C-alpha cells in the first residue's frame, strides 16, 4: 500500500471514531476485519479498509437530514424516498466519499452506496462489503452461523443464502414492502451467474 493511501486510511479511521458511537465504531471495525478475511482475490487492502470504514459514516444523521441530502441528488433508486429511510445513510456516505474526500475509485464508491440494497453486476469488493456488513461477529439472527461458514469458501453462495434469509424473514413479518427492489435484482443476477 502506498504511503498516501495508508495516511488516508488512518485519517478516515480517526474521523469515523470521532463521529460514530462506540458501538457503531466497533461494528465498522468488525466489518473491515471480516471483509479483509473474505478477500480471496487480492483486492488492495486500502480499498477494503476505506469502503468498510465509510459505509456507515453518516448513520448518525437524522432522517430529515438524510432525506434532504438525498432529494437534492434525485437518485433513481430512491423514488418514494420515505419508504427507504434505513438505506439512505449509504447514499449520503457515498456523496461524502465522492465530494468531500474526493475518492475517485468507483468500486469503493459503489460498495458504500449499495451496501444495504445491493444491485446487479456487483464487483467483488461490493460483494464482500455487503456480506461482511451482515455477518460480522456481533451480528445475531437466525441462520447467520450457516452464512458465515459458507462465506469462508463461497461468497456468492453465502450472499444467496443471506438474501433468502432476509427476504423470508421480512415476508414472514408481513414487511415484504420494506425490501428494496434492488435486493430482488441482486438475487436474480447471482442465480443467473451461478448457472453459467
Ligand atoms: Fe449501513
Ligand atoms: Fe453497517
CSV table of C-alpha atoms and ligand atoms in Angstrom, one decimal:
chain,number,residue,atom,x,y,z
A,1,UNK,CA,0.0,0.0,0.0
A,2,UNK,CA,1.4,3.4,-0.9
A,3,UNK,CA,2.2,5.8,1.9
A,4,UNK,CA,-0.6,8.2,0.7
A,5,UNK,CA,-3.2,5.5,0.9
A,6,UNK,CA,-2.0,4.5,4.4
A,7,UNK,CA,-2.3,8.1,5.6
A,8,UNK,CA,-5.8,8.4,4.1
A,9,UNK,CA,-6.9,5.2,5.8
A,10,UNK,CA,-5.6,6.5,9.1
A,11,UNK,CA,-7.3,9.9,8.7
A,12,UNK,CA,-10.6,8.3,7.9
A,13,UNK,CA,-10.3,5.9,10.8
A,14,UNK,CA,-9.9,8.8,13.2
A,15,UNK,CA,-12.8,10.7,11.7
A,16,UNK,CA,-15.0,7.7,11.9
A,17,UNK,CA,-14.0,7.0,15.5
A,18,UNK,CA,-14.8,10.6,16.4
A,19,UNK,CA,-18.2,10.6,14.6
A,20,UNK,CA,-19.8,7.3,15.4
A,21,UNK,CA,-21.0,5.9,18.8
A,22,UNK,CA,-18.5,3.3,20.2
A,23,UNK,CA,-20.9,0.5,19.4
A,24,UNK,CA,-21.2,1.6,15.8
A,25,UNK,CA,-17.5,2.1,15.5
A,26,UNK,CA,-17.0,-1.5,16.8
A,27,UNK,CA,-19.4,-2.7,14.0
A,28,UNK,CA,-17.4,-0.8,11.4
A,29,UNK,CA,-14.1,-2.2,12.5
A,30,UNK,CA,-15.7,-5.7,12.6
A,31,UNK,CA,-16.9,-5.2,9.0
A,32,UNK,CA,-13.5,-4.2,7.9
A,33,UNK,CA,-11.8,-7.2,9.6
A,34,UNK,CA,-14.4,-9.6,8.2
A,35,UNK,CA,-14.0,-8.1,4.7
A,36,UNK,CA,-10.2,-8.4,4.8
A,37,UNK,CA,-10.6,-12.1,5.7
A,38,UNK,CA,-13.0,-12.7,2.9
A,39,UNK,CA,-10.7,-11.1,0.3
A,40,UNK,CA,-9.5,-14.0,-1.8
A,41,UNK,CA,-9.0,-12.1,-5.0
A,42,UNK,CA,-6.2,-9.7,-4.0
A,43,UNK,CA,-8.3,-6.5,-3.8
A,44,UNK,CA,-5.9,-3.9,-2.4
A,45,UNK,CA,-6.2,-3.8,1.4
A,46,UNK,CA,-6.8,0.0,1.4
A,47,UNK,CA,-9.8,-0.2,-0.8
A,48,UNK,CA,-11.4,-2.6,1.6
A,49,UNK,CA,-10.5,-0.5,4.6
A,50,UNK,CA,-11.8,2.7,3.1
A,51,UNK,CA,-15.1,1.1,2.0
A,52,UNK,CA,-15.7,-0.6,5.3
A,53,UNK,CA,-14.8,2.5,7.4
A,54,UNK,CA,-17.1,4.8,5.5
A,55,UNK,CA,-20.1,2.5,4.8
A,56,UNK,CA,-22.0,3.7,7.9
A,57,UNK,CA,-20.2,7.0,8.4
A,58,UNK,CA,-23.5,9.0,8.0
A,59,UNK,CA,-25.7,6.7,10.0
A,60,UNK,CA,-25.9,9.1,13.0
A,61,UNK,CA,-27.6,11.8,10.8
A,62,UNK,CA,-31.3,12.3,11.4
A,63,UNK,CA,-33.9,11.0,8.8
A,64,UNK,CA,-34.8,14.6,7.8
A,65,UNK,CA,-31.1,15.5,7.1
A,66,UNK,CA,-30.7,12.2,5.1
A,67,UNK,CA,-33.8,12.9,3.1
A,68,UNK,CA,-32.8,16.5,2.4
A,69,UNK,CA,-29.4,15.5,1.1
A,70,UNK,CA,-30.7,12.6,-1.0
A,71,UNK,CA,-33.5,14.6,-2.5
A,72,UNK,CA,-31.0,17.1,-4.0
A,73,UNK,CA,-29.4,14.2,-5.9
A,74,UNK,CA,-32.5,12.5,-7.4
A,75,UNK,CA,-31.1,9.0,-7.1
A,76,UNK,CA,-33.2,6.7,-9.3
A,77,UNK,CA,-33.1,4.0,-6.6
A,78,UNK,CA,-34.7,6.4,-4.1
A,79,UNK,CA,-38.1,7.2,-5.7
A,80,UNK,CA,-40.7,7.2,-2.8
A,81,UNK,CA,-37.8,8.2,-0.6
A,82,UNK,CA,-39.9,7.9,2.7
A,83,UNK,CA,-40.1,4.1,2.1
A,84,UNK,CA,-36.3,3.8,2.2
A,85,UNK,CA,-35.2,5.6,5.4
A,86,UNK,CA,-32.9,2.7,6.7
A,87,UNK,CA,-30.8,2.7,3.5
A,88,UNK,CA,-30.3,6.5,2.9
A,89,UNK,CA,-27.1,6.6,5.0
A,90,UNK,CA,-25.3,4.6,2.4
A,91,UNK,CA,-26.2,7.1,-0.3
A,92,UNK,CA,-25.1,10.0,1.9
A,93,UNK,CA,-21.9,8.3,2.8
A,94,UNK,CA,-21.3,7.8,-0.9
A,95,UNK,CA,-21.7,11.5,-1.5
A,96,UNK,CA,-19.3,12.3,1.3
A,97,UNK,CA,-16.7,9.9,-0.1
A,98,UNK,CA,-17.1,11.3,-3.6
A,99,UNK,CA,-17.5,15.0,-3.0
A,100,UNK,CA,-15.7,15.7,0.3
A,101,UNK,CA,-13.0,13.1,0.4
A,102,UNK,CA,-12.7,13.2,-3.4
A,103,UNK,CA,-12.4,9.5,-3.7
A,104,UNK,CA,-12.5,8.6,-7.4
A,105,UNK,CA,-12.5,4.8,-7.3
A,106,UNK,CA,-15.9,3.7,-8.4
A,107,UNK,CA,-15.5,0.3,-6.8
A,108,UNK,CA,-15.1,1.9,-3.4
A,109,UNK,CA,-17.9,4.4,-4.1
A,110,UNK,CA,-20.4,1.7,-5.2
A,111,UNK,CA,-19.6,-0.6,-2.3
A,112,UNK,CA,-20.6,2.3,0.1
A,113,UNK,CA,-23.6,3.3,-1.9
A,114,UNK,CA,-25.1,-0.1,-2.3
A,115,UNK,CA,-24.0,-1.7,0.9
A,116,UNK,CA,-27.6,-2.3,2.2
A,117,UNK,CA,-29.6,-2.7,-1.1
A,118,UNK,CA,-27.1,-4.4,-3.4
A,119,UNK,CA,-27.6,-4.3,-7.2
A,120,UNK,CA,-26.8,-6.3,-10.3
A,121,UNK,CA,-23.3,-6.6,-11.5
A,122,UNK,CA,-21.7,-6.1,-8.1
A,123,UNK,CA,-17.9,-6.1,-8.1
A,124,UNK,CA,-16.0,-8.5,-5.7
A,125,UNK,CA,-15.4,-5.5,-3.4
A,126,UNK,CA,-19.1,-4.7,-3.3
A,127,UNK,CA,-20.0,-8.3,-2.6
A,128,UNK,CA,-17.6,-8.7,0.3
A,129,UNK,CA,-18.6,-5.4,1.9
A,130,UNK,CA,-22.3,-6.3,1.6
A,131,UNK,CA,-21.7,-9.7,3.1
A,132,UNK,CA,-19.4,-8.6,5.9
A,133,UNK,CA,-21.9,-6.0,7.0
A,134,UNK,CA,-24.3,-8.8,7.6
A,135,UNK,CA,-22.1,-11.5,9.1
A,136,UNK,CA,-19.5,-9.6,11.2
A,137,UNK,CA,-19.1,-11.2,14.6
A,138,UNK,CA,-21.7,-9.1,16.5
A,139,UNK,CA,-24.5,-9.8,14.0
A,140,UNK,CA,-27.0,-12.2,15.6
A,141,UNK,CA,-30.0,-13.6,13.7
A,142,UNK,CA,-31.3,-17.0,12.9
A,143,UNK,CA,-29.1,-18.6,10.2
A,144,UNK,CA,-26.1,-16.3,10.5
A,145,UNK,CA,-23.8,-19.1,11.5
A,146,UNK,CA,-24.6,-21.1,8.3
A,147,UNK,CA,-24.0,-18.0,6.2
A,148,UNK,CA,-20.6,-17.3,8.0
A,149,UNK,CA,-19.5,-20.9,7.3
A,150,UNK,CA,-20.4,-20.8,3.6
A,151,UNK,CA,-18.7,-17.4,3.2
A,152,UNK,CA,-15.3,-18.9,4.0
A,153,UNK,CA,-15.5,-20.9,0.7
A,154,UNK,CA,-18.1,-19.3,-1.5
A,155,UNK,CA,-19.0,-15.6,-1.4
A,156,UNK,CA,-21.8,-15.9,-4.0
A,157,UNK,CA,-23.5,-18.9,-2.3
A,158,UNK,CA,-23.3,-17.1,1.1
A,159,UNK,CA,-24.9,-14.0,-0.4
A,160,UNK,CA,-27.7,-16.0,-1.9
A,161,UNK,CA,-28.4,-17.6,1.5
A,162,UNK,CA,-28.3,-14.2,3.1
A,163,UNK,CA,-30.8,-12.8,0.6
A,164,UNK,CA,-33.1,-15.7,1.1
A,165,UNK,CA,-32.9,-15.3,4.9
A,166,UNK,CA,-33.6,-11.6,4.6
A,167,UNK,CA,-36.5,-11.9,2.2
A,168,UNK,CA,-38.1,-14.9,4.0
A,169,UNK,CA,-37.8,-13.1,7.4
A,170,UNK,CA,-39.3,-9.8,6.2
A,171,UNK,CA,-42.1,-11.6,4.3
A,172,UNK,CA,-43.0,-13.7,7.4
A,173,UNK,CA,-43.2,-10.4,9.3
A,174,UNK,CA,-45.5,-9.0,6.6
A,175,UNK,CA,-42.8,-6.5,5.7
A,176,UNK,CA,-42.1,-7.5,2.2
A,177,UNK,CA,-42.8,-3.9,1.2
A,178,UNK,CA,-39.7,-2.9,3.1
A,179,UNK,CA,-37.5,-4.9,0.8
A,180,UNK,CA,-35.8,-2.6,-1.8
A,181,UNK,CA,-36.3,-3.8,-5.4
A,182,UNK,CA,-32.5,-4.0,-5.8
A,183,UNK,CA,-32.5,-6.9,-3.4
A,184,UNK,CA,-34.5,-9.0,-5.8
A,185,UNK,CA,-32.4,-7.8,-8.8
A,186,UNK,CA,-29.3,-8.8,-6.9
A,187,UNK,CA,-30.7,-12.2,-6.1
A,188,UNK,CA,-31.8,-12.9,-9.7
A,189,UNK,CA,-28.4,-11.8,-11.0
A,190,UNK,CA,-26.5,-14.0,-8.6
A,191,UNK,CA,-28.7,-17.0,-9.5
A,192,UNK,CA,-28.1,-16.4,-13.2
A,193,UNK,CA,-24.3,-16.0,-12.6
A,194,UNK,CA,-24.3,-19.3,-10.7
A,195,UNK,CA,-25.9,-21.2,-13.6
A,196,UNK,CA,-23.2,-20.1,-16.1
B,1,LIG,FE1,-25.4,0.6,6.8
B,2,LIG,FE1,-23.1,-1.5,8.7
